[in-house]
Short mmCIF file of N, CA and C in Angstrom, two decimals:
data_model
loop_
_atom_site.label_atom_id
_atom_site.label_comp_id
_atom_site.label_asym_id
_atom_site.label_seq_id
_atom_site.Cartn_x
_atom_site.Cartn_y
_atom_site.Cartn_z
N MET Z 1 132.76 180.54 101.31
CA MET Z 1 131.78 181.07 100.42
C MET Z 1 132.38 181.32 99.04
N SER Z 2 133.54 181.91 98.98
CA SER Z 2 134.17 182.17 97.69
C SER Z 2 134.54 180.88 96.97
N PHE Z 3 134.80 179.81 97.75
CA PHE Z 3 135.11 178.51 97.16
C PHE Z 3 133.91 177.96 96.39
N ASN Z 4 132.69 178.14 96.95
CA ASN Z 4 131.47 177.69 96.28
C ASN Z 4 131.24 178.45 94.98
N LEU Z 5 131.53 179.73 94.97
CA LEU Z 5 131.38 180.52 93.76
C LEU Z 5 132.33 180.04 92.67
N LEU Z 6 133.54 179.67 93.06
CA LEU Z 6 134.50 179.16 92.09
C LEU Z 6 134.04 177.82 91.51
N LEU Z 7 133.48 176.96 92.34
CA LEU Z 7 132.98 175.66 91.85
C LEU Z 7 131.81 175.85 90.89
N GLN Z 8 130.92 176.78 91.19
CA GLN Z 8 129.78 177.03 90.32
C GLN Z 8 130.24 177.60 88.99
N ALA Z 9 131.24 178.44 89.01
CA ALA Z 9 131.75 179.03 87.78
C ALA Z 9 132.49 177.99 86.95
N ALA Z 10 133.15 177.03 87.57
CA ALA Z 10 133.90 176.00 86.86
C ALA Z 10 132.99 174.91 86.30
N GLY Z 11 131.80 174.78 86.81
CA GLY Z 11 130.87 173.72 86.39
C GLY Z 11 130.56 173.71 84.89
N PRO Z 12 130.01 174.76 84.34
CA PRO Z 12 129.66 174.76 82.93
C PRO Z 12 130.87 174.64 81.99
N SER Z 13 131.96 175.22 82.35
CA SER Z 13 133.12 175.16 81.46
C SER Z 13 133.70 173.75 81.41
N SER Z 14 133.64 172.99 82.51
CA SER Z 14 134.17 171.63 82.49
C SER Z 14 133.29 170.71 81.65
N SER Z 15 131.98 170.89 81.68
CA SER Z 15 131.10 170.07 80.84
C SER Z 15 131.25 170.47 79.37
N GLN Z 16 131.52 171.74 79.14
CA GLN Z 16 131.76 172.20 77.77
C GLN Z 16 133.08 171.62 77.25
N GLY Z 17 134.07 171.53 78.08
CA GLY Z 17 135.34 170.93 77.72
C GLY Z 17 135.18 169.44 77.42
N PHE Z 18 134.34 168.77 78.18
CA PHE Z 18 134.06 167.35 77.94
C PHE Z 18 133.39 167.15 76.58
N MET Z 19 132.46 168.02 76.23
CA MET Z 19 131.79 167.92 74.93
C MET Z 19 132.77 168.14 73.79
N MET Z 20 133.67 169.08 73.97
CA MET Z 20 134.67 169.35 72.93
C MET Z 20 135.66 168.19 72.81
N THR Z 21 135.90 167.48 73.89
CA THR Z 21 136.79 166.33 73.86
C THR Z 21 136.15 165.14 73.16
N ILE Z 22 134.87 164.94 73.39
CA ILE Z 22 134.19 163.77 72.84
C ILE Z 22 133.71 163.99 71.39
N MET Z 23 133.60 165.22 70.95
CA MET Z 23 133.09 165.54 69.61
C MET Z 23 133.93 164.89 68.49
N PRO Z 24 135.25 164.93 68.50
CA PRO Z 24 136.02 164.28 67.42
C PRO Z 24 135.76 162.77 67.32
N PHE Z 25 135.58 162.11 68.47
CA PHE Z 25 135.31 160.67 68.45
C PHE Z 25 133.96 160.38 67.80
N VAL Z 26 132.97 161.20 68.11
CA VAL Z 26 131.64 161.04 67.51
C VAL Z 26 131.73 161.25 65.99
N LEU Z 27 132.46 162.27 65.57
CA LEU Z 27 132.62 162.52 64.13
C LEU Z 27 133.34 161.38 63.43
N ILE Z 28 134.34 160.81 64.06
CA ILE Z 28 135.06 159.67 63.46
C ILE Z 28 134.13 158.47 63.30
N ILE Z 29 133.30 158.21 64.29
CA ILE Z 29 132.35 157.09 64.21
C ILE Z 29 131.36 157.32 63.08
N ILE Z 30 130.87 158.53 62.93
CA ILE Z 30 129.93 158.84 61.84
C ILE Z 30 130.60 158.67 60.48
N ILE Z 31 131.83 159.12 60.34
CA ILE Z 31 132.56 158.98 59.07
C ILE Z 31 132.78 157.50 58.74
N PHE Z 32 133.19 156.71 59.73
CA PHE Z 32 133.37 155.28 59.51
C PHE Z 32 132.07 154.63 59.05
N TYR Z 33 130.96 155.01 59.66
CA TYR Z 33 129.68 154.42 59.28
C TYR Z 33 129.36 154.70 57.82
N PHE Z 34 129.47 155.93 57.38
CA PHE Z 34 129.07 156.29 56.03
C PHE Z 34 130.07 155.86 54.96
N PHE Z 35 131.36 155.78 55.27
CA PHE Z 35 132.35 155.45 54.26
C PHE Z 35 132.79 153.99 54.28
N ILE Z 36 132.58 153.26 55.38
CA ILE Z 36 133.06 151.88 55.45
C ILE Z 36 131.92 150.90 55.72
N ILE Z 37 131.20 151.07 56.78
CA ILE Z 37 130.22 150.08 57.21
C ILE Z 37 129.01 150.03 56.27
N ARG Z 38 128.45 151.17 55.94
CA ARG Z 38 127.25 151.20 55.10
C ARG Z 38 127.50 150.64 53.69
N PRO Z 39 128.57 151.03 52.98
CA PRO Z 39 128.82 150.44 51.66
C PRO Z 39 129.09 148.93 51.73
N GLN Z 40 129.75 148.48 52.78
CA GLN Z 40 130.02 147.06 52.91
C GLN Z 40 128.72 146.28 53.11
N ASN Z 41 127.81 146.79 53.91
CA ASN Z 41 126.51 146.14 54.10
C ASN Z 41 125.72 146.10 52.80
N LYS Z 42 125.77 147.18 52.03
CA LYS Z 42 125.05 147.22 50.76
C LYS Z 42 125.62 146.18 49.78
N LYS Z 43 126.93 146.09 49.72
CA LYS Z 43 127.58 145.12 48.83
C LYS Z 43 127.24 143.69 49.25
N GLN Z 44 127.20 143.43 50.55
CA GLN Z 44 126.87 142.11 51.05
C GLN Z 44 125.43 141.74 50.70
N LYS Z 45 124.50 142.68 50.80
CA LYS Z 45 123.11 142.42 50.44
C LYS Z 45 122.98 142.14 48.95
N ASP Z 46 123.71 142.88 48.12
CA ASP Z 46 123.68 142.65 46.68
C ASP Z 46 124.22 141.27 46.33
N THR Z 47 125.29 140.85 47.00
CA THR Z 47 125.88 139.53 46.76
C THR Z 47 124.91 138.44 47.17
N GLU Z 48 124.27 138.57 48.32
CA GLU Z 48 123.29 137.58 48.77
C GLU Z 48 122.11 137.50 47.81
N LYS Z 49 121.68 138.63 47.29
CA LYS Z 49 120.58 138.66 46.33
C LYS Z 49 120.98 137.95 45.04
N MET Z 50 122.21 138.18 44.57
CA MET Z 50 122.70 137.53 43.36
C MET Z 50 122.80 136.02 43.56
N ILE Z 51 123.30 135.59 44.72
CA ILE Z 51 123.45 134.16 44.98
C ILE Z 51 122.09 133.48 45.08
N SER Z 52 121.12 134.12 45.67
CA SER Z 52 119.80 133.50 45.80
C SER Z 52 119.06 133.46 44.46
N ALA Z 53 119.46 134.30 43.51
CA ALA Z 53 118.78 134.35 42.21
C ALA Z 53 119.44 133.45 41.16
N LEU Z 54 120.44 132.66 41.54
CA LEU Z 54 121.10 131.77 40.57
C LEU Z 54 120.11 130.74 40.07
N LYS Z 55 120.15 130.49 38.76
CA LYS Z 55 119.25 129.50 38.16
C LYS Z 55 119.97 128.74 37.05
N LYS Z 56 119.36 127.68 36.61
CA LYS Z 56 119.94 126.84 35.57
C LYS Z 56 120.11 127.66 34.29
N GLY Z 57 121.29 127.52 33.68
CA GLY Z 57 121.57 128.23 32.44
C GLY Z 57 122.34 129.52 32.60
N ASP Z 58 122.50 129.99 33.83
CA ASP Z 58 123.27 131.22 34.06
C ASP Z 58 124.75 130.95 33.82
N LYS Z 59 125.42 131.90 33.16
CA LYS Z 59 126.87 131.83 33.01
C LYS Z 59 127.47 132.52 34.22
N VAL Z 60 128.39 131.81 34.90
CA VAL Z 60 128.95 132.32 36.14
C VAL Z 60 130.48 132.25 36.13
N VAL Z 61 131.07 133.03 37.04
CA VAL Z 61 132.50 132.99 37.30
C VAL Z 61 132.65 132.74 38.79
N THR Z 62 133.50 131.77 39.15
CA THR Z 62 133.71 131.47 40.57
C THR Z 62 134.76 132.40 41.14
N ILE Z 63 134.92 132.36 42.46
CA ILE Z 63 135.93 133.20 43.10
C ILE Z 63 137.34 132.74 42.73
N GLY Z 64 137.46 131.52 42.22
CA GLY Z 64 138.75 131.01 41.77
C GLY Z 64 139.02 131.30 40.30
N GLY Z 65 138.04 131.89 39.61
CA GLY Z 65 138.22 132.27 38.21
C GLY Z 65 137.72 131.24 37.21
N ILE Z 66 137.02 130.21 37.64
CA ILE Z 66 136.50 129.20 36.73
C ILE Z 66 135.22 129.72 36.10
N HIS Z 67 135.15 129.65 34.77
CA HIS Z 67 133.96 130.07 34.03
C HIS Z 67 133.15 128.84 33.67
N GLY Z 68 131.83 128.93 33.77
CA GLY Z 68 130.99 127.82 33.42
C GLY Z 68 129.53 128.21 33.39
N VAL Z 69 128.69 127.21 33.12
CA VAL Z 69 127.25 127.40 33.04
C VAL Z 69 126.60 126.52 34.10
N ILE Z 70 125.63 127.06 34.81
CA ILE Z 70 124.95 126.28 35.85
C ILE Z 70 124.07 125.24 35.18
N SER Z 71 124.32 123.95 35.52
CA SER Z 71 123.51 122.88 34.94
C SER Z 71 122.39 122.46 35.88
N SER Z 72 122.58 122.61 37.19
CA SER Z 72 121.49 122.35 38.13
C SER Z 72 121.81 123.05 39.45
N THR Z 73 120.76 123.25 40.24
CA THR Z 73 120.92 123.92 41.53
C THR Z 73 120.35 123.05 42.62
N LYS Z 74 120.94 123.17 43.79
CA LYS Z 74 120.44 122.53 45.00
C LYS Z 74 120.27 123.61 46.04
N GLU Z 75 119.92 123.21 47.26
CA GLU Z 75 119.68 124.20 48.30
C GLU Z 75 120.93 125.02 48.63
N LYS Z 76 122.06 124.35 48.86
CA LYS Z 76 123.28 125.06 49.25
C LYS Z 76 124.38 124.96 48.21
N THR Z 77 124.20 124.15 47.20
CA THR Z 77 125.24 123.98 46.18
C THR Z 77 124.65 124.14 44.78
N ILE Z 78 125.55 124.31 43.83
CA ILE Z 78 125.16 124.33 42.42
C ILE Z 78 126.12 123.43 41.65
N ILE Z 79 125.69 122.94 40.52
CA ILE Z 79 126.56 122.15 39.66
C ILE Z 79 126.85 122.99 38.42
N VAL Z 80 128.14 123.26 38.20
CA VAL Z 80 128.58 124.12 37.10
C VAL Z 80 129.19 123.23 36.02
N LYS Z 81 128.70 123.39 34.80
CA LYS Z 81 129.24 122.67 33.66
C LYS Z 81 130.37 123.51 33.07
N VAL Z 82 131.60 123.00 33.18
CA VAL Z 82 132.77 123.73 32.74
C VAL Z 82 133.13 123.35 31.31
N ASP Z 83 132.98 122.08 30.98
CA ASP Z 83 133.29 121.55 29.66
C ASP Z 83 132.18 120.58 29.28
N ASP Z 84 132.25 120.00 28.10
CA ASP Z 84 131.21 119.06 27.69
C ASP Z 84 131.11 117.87 28.64
N THR Z 85 132.23 117.44 29.19
CA THR Z 85 132.23 116.26 30.06
C THR Z 85 132.55 116.58 31.51
N THR Z 86 132.84 117.82 31.83
CA THR Z 86 133.27 118.19 33.18
C THR Z 86 132.20 119.01 33.90
N LYS Z 87 131.79 118.50 35.07
CA LYS Z 87 130.85 119.22 35.91
C LYS Z 87 131.44 119.31 37.31
N LEU Z 88 131.31 120.48 37.93
CA LEU Z 88 131.82 120.71 39.27
C LEU Z 88 130.67 121.09 40.20
N GLU Z 89 130.67 120.49 41.39
CA GLU Z 89 129.68 120.88 42.39
C GLU Z 89 130.34 121.87 43.34
N LEU Z 90 129.76 123.06 43.43
CA LEU Z 90 130.34 124.15 44.22
C LEU Z 90 129.31 124.70 45.20
N ASN Z 91 129.80 125.27 46.28
CA ASN Z 91 128.91 126.00 47.19
C ASN Z 91 128.42 127.25 46.47
N ARG Z 92 127.23 127.69 46.82
CA ARG Z 92 126.70 128.92 46.21
C ARG Z 92 127.59 130.12 46.51
N SER Z 93 128.21 130.12 47.68
CA SER Z 93 129.06 131.25 48.07
C SER Z 93 130.34 131.32 47.24
N ALA Z 94 130.65 130.29 46.46
CA ALA Z 94 131.86 130.29 45.63
C ALA Z 94 131.66 131.04 44.32
N ILE Z 95 130.45 131.54 44.07
CA ILE Z 95 130.18 132.27 42.83
C ILE Z 95 130.54 133.74 43.03
N SER Z 96 131.38 134.24 42.15
CA SER Z 96 131.81 135.64 42.23
C SER Z 96 130.81 136.56 41.54
N ASN Z 97 130.42 136.21 40.32
CA ASN Z 97 129.42 137.01 39.61
C ASN Z 97 128.76 136.21 38.51
N VAL Z 98 127.64 136.73 38.05
CA VAL Z 98 126.91 136.14 36.94
C VAL Z 98 127.28 136.93 35.70
N VAL Z 99 127.65 136.21 34.62
CA VAL Z 99 128.13 136.87 33.42
C VAL Z 99 127.04 136.88 32.37
N SER Z 100 126.89 138.04 31.72
CA SER Z 100 125.96 138.18 30.61
C SER Z 100 126.78 138.61 29.41
N GLY Z 101 126.97 137.73 28.46
CA GLY Z 101 127.80 138.06 27.30
C GLY Z 101 129.26 138.03 27.69
N LYS Z 102 129.95 139.18 27.57
CA LYS Z 102 131.38 139.23 27.84
C LYS Z 102 131.74 139.92 29.14
N GLU Z 103 130.78 140.57 29.81
CA GLU Z 103 131.11 141.29 31.03
C GLU Z 103 130.10 140.99 32.12
N PRO Z 104 130.45 141.14 33.39
CA PRO Z 104 129.53 140.86 34.49
C PRO Z 104 128.28 141.72 34.42
N VAL Z 105 127.18 141.18 34.93
CA VAL Z 105 125.89 141.86 34.87
C VAL Z 105 125.94 143.20 35.59
N ALA Z 106 126.54 143.27 36.76
CA ALA Z 106 126.57 144.51 37.53
C ALA Z 106 127.29 145.62 36.76
N LYS Z 107 128.39 145.29 36.09
CA LYS Z 107 129.11 146.29 35.33
C LYS Z 107 128.33 146.68 34.08
N ALA Z 108 127.65 145.73 33.47
CA ALA Z 108 126.86 146.03 32.27
C ALA Z 108 125.72 146.97 32.61
N ASP Z 109 125.06 146.76 33.77
CA ASP Z 109 123.97 147.64 34.19
C ASP Z 109 124.47 149.06 34.39
N LYS Z 110 125.64 149.22 34.99
CA LYS Z 110 126.18 150.56 35.22
C LYS Z 110 126.48 151.26 33.89
N LYS Z 111 126.99 150.51 32.90
CA LYS Z 111 127.30 151.12 31.61
C LYS Z 111 126.03 151.51 30.88
N VAL Z 112 124.98 150.70 31.01
CA VAL Z 112 123.71 151.04 30.37
C VAL Z 112 123.14 152.31 30.99
N LYS Z 113 123.18 152.43 32.30
CA LYS Z 113 122.67 153.62 32.97
C LYS Z 113 123.48 154.85 32.57
N ALA Z 114 124.78 154.69 32.45
CA ALA Z 114 125.63 155.82 32.06
C ALA Z 114 125.33 156.25 30.63
N SER Z 115 125.09 155.29 29.74
CA SER Z 115 124.80 155.66 28.35
C SER Z 115 123.41 156.29 28.23
N GLU Z 116 122.47 155.89 29.10
CA GLU Z 116 121.15 156.52 29.08
C GLU Z 116 121.24 157.98 29.52
N LYS Z 117 122.13 158.25 30.49
CA LYS Z 117 122.29 159.63 30.96
C LYS Z 117 122.89 160.51 29.87
N LYS Z 118 123.80 159.96 29.09
CA LYS Z 118 124.45 160.73 28.05
C LYS Z 118 123.59 160.83 26.79
N ASP Z 119 122.60 159.95 26.65
CA ASP Z 119 121.75 159.88 25.46
C ASP Z 119 122.56 159.66 24.19
N GLU Z 120 123.55 158.79 24.28
CA GLU Z 120 124.36 158.46 23.13
C GLU Z 120 124.14 157.00 22.78
N SER Z 121 124.19 156.67 21.50
CA SER Z 121 124.04 155.28 21.10
C SER Z 121 125.41 154.64 21.04
N PRO Z 122 125.53 153.38 21.52
CA PRO Z 122 126.84 152.72 21.48
C PRO Z 122 127.23 152.34 20.06
N VAL Z 123 128.51 152.46 19.74
CA VAL Z 123 129.03 152.18 18.40
C VAL Z 123 130.03 151.02 18.48
N SER Z 124 129.94 150.21 19.51
CA SER Z 124 130.93 149.17 19.74
C SER Z 124 130.94 148.11 18.65
N ASP Z 125 129.79 147.80 18.00
CA ASP Z 125 129.74 146.78 16.96
C ASP Z 125 130.55 147.21 15.74
N GLU Z 126 130.44 148.47 15.35
CA GLU Z 126 131.17 148.95 14.19
C GLU Z 126 132.67 148.96 14.45
N VAL Z 127 133.08 149.35 15.64
CA VAL Z 127 134.49 149.42 15.98
C VAL Z 127 135.10 148.02 16.01
N SER Z 128 134.41 147.07 16.61
CA SER Z 128 134.97 145.72 16.71
C SER Z 128 135.01 145.03 15.34
N SER Z 129 134.04 145.31 14.46
CA SER Z 129 134.06 144.66 13.16
C SER Z 129 135.19 145.20 12.29
N THR Z 130 135.49 146.49 12.37
CA THR Z 130 136.60 147.02 11.58
C THR Z 130 137.94 146.54 12.13
N THR Z 131 138.03 146.38 13.43
CA THR Z 131 139.27 145.89 14.03
C THR Z 131 139.51 144.45 13.64
N ASP Z 132 138.45 143.62 13.61
CA ASP Z 132 138.61 142.21 13.24
C ASP Z 132 139.07 142.07 11.79
N THR Z 133 138.51 142.87 10.89
CA THR Z 133 138.89 142.75 9.48
C THR Z 133 140.31 143.24 9.25
N ASP Z 134 140.74 144.24 10.02
CA ASP Z 134 142.12 144.74 9.87
C ASP Z 134 143.13 143.67 10.30
N THR Z 135 142.83 142.94 11.37
CA THR Z 135 143.76 141.92 11.82
C THR Z 135 143.74 140.71 10.91
N GLU Z 136 142.61 140.42 10.25
CA GLU Z 136 142.55 139.29 9.32
C GLU Z 136 143.36 139.57 8.07
N LYS Z 137 143.43 140.82 7.63
CA LYS Z 137 144.19 141.17 6.45
C LYS Z 137 145.68 140.99 6.65
N LYS Z 138 146.14 141.20 7.87
CA LYS Z 138 147.57 141.10 8.17
C LYS Z 138 147.93 139.65 8.24
#
């Protein structure tokens, strides 16, 4: 009889011990999801969206660092004009980013959003023009 009482008393504490043992593993899985898996999935979706939106005339940079302009598109490939006489046919997945002006579109969008939050006007044209004239004088 006393043995049964001991088993009943040990029952809840052993299940509580099991929960305390498994809790760190659950927390690690949740942390991995929010810090590794979720951002990677978001980045992959953004890349797929960028690749599907490629069109003629876009300035692009390949994963190998080649800069060029898209001269035509096909279903799985694009033709990039690198020079006046040089055209390369590449897979769509070989495109690293689409360039607008001097910097990638994704980085330019982030800078525009940041400047809107600060409510400051950019002064980059004045700075670059004074720097160019100073180097020309030397």
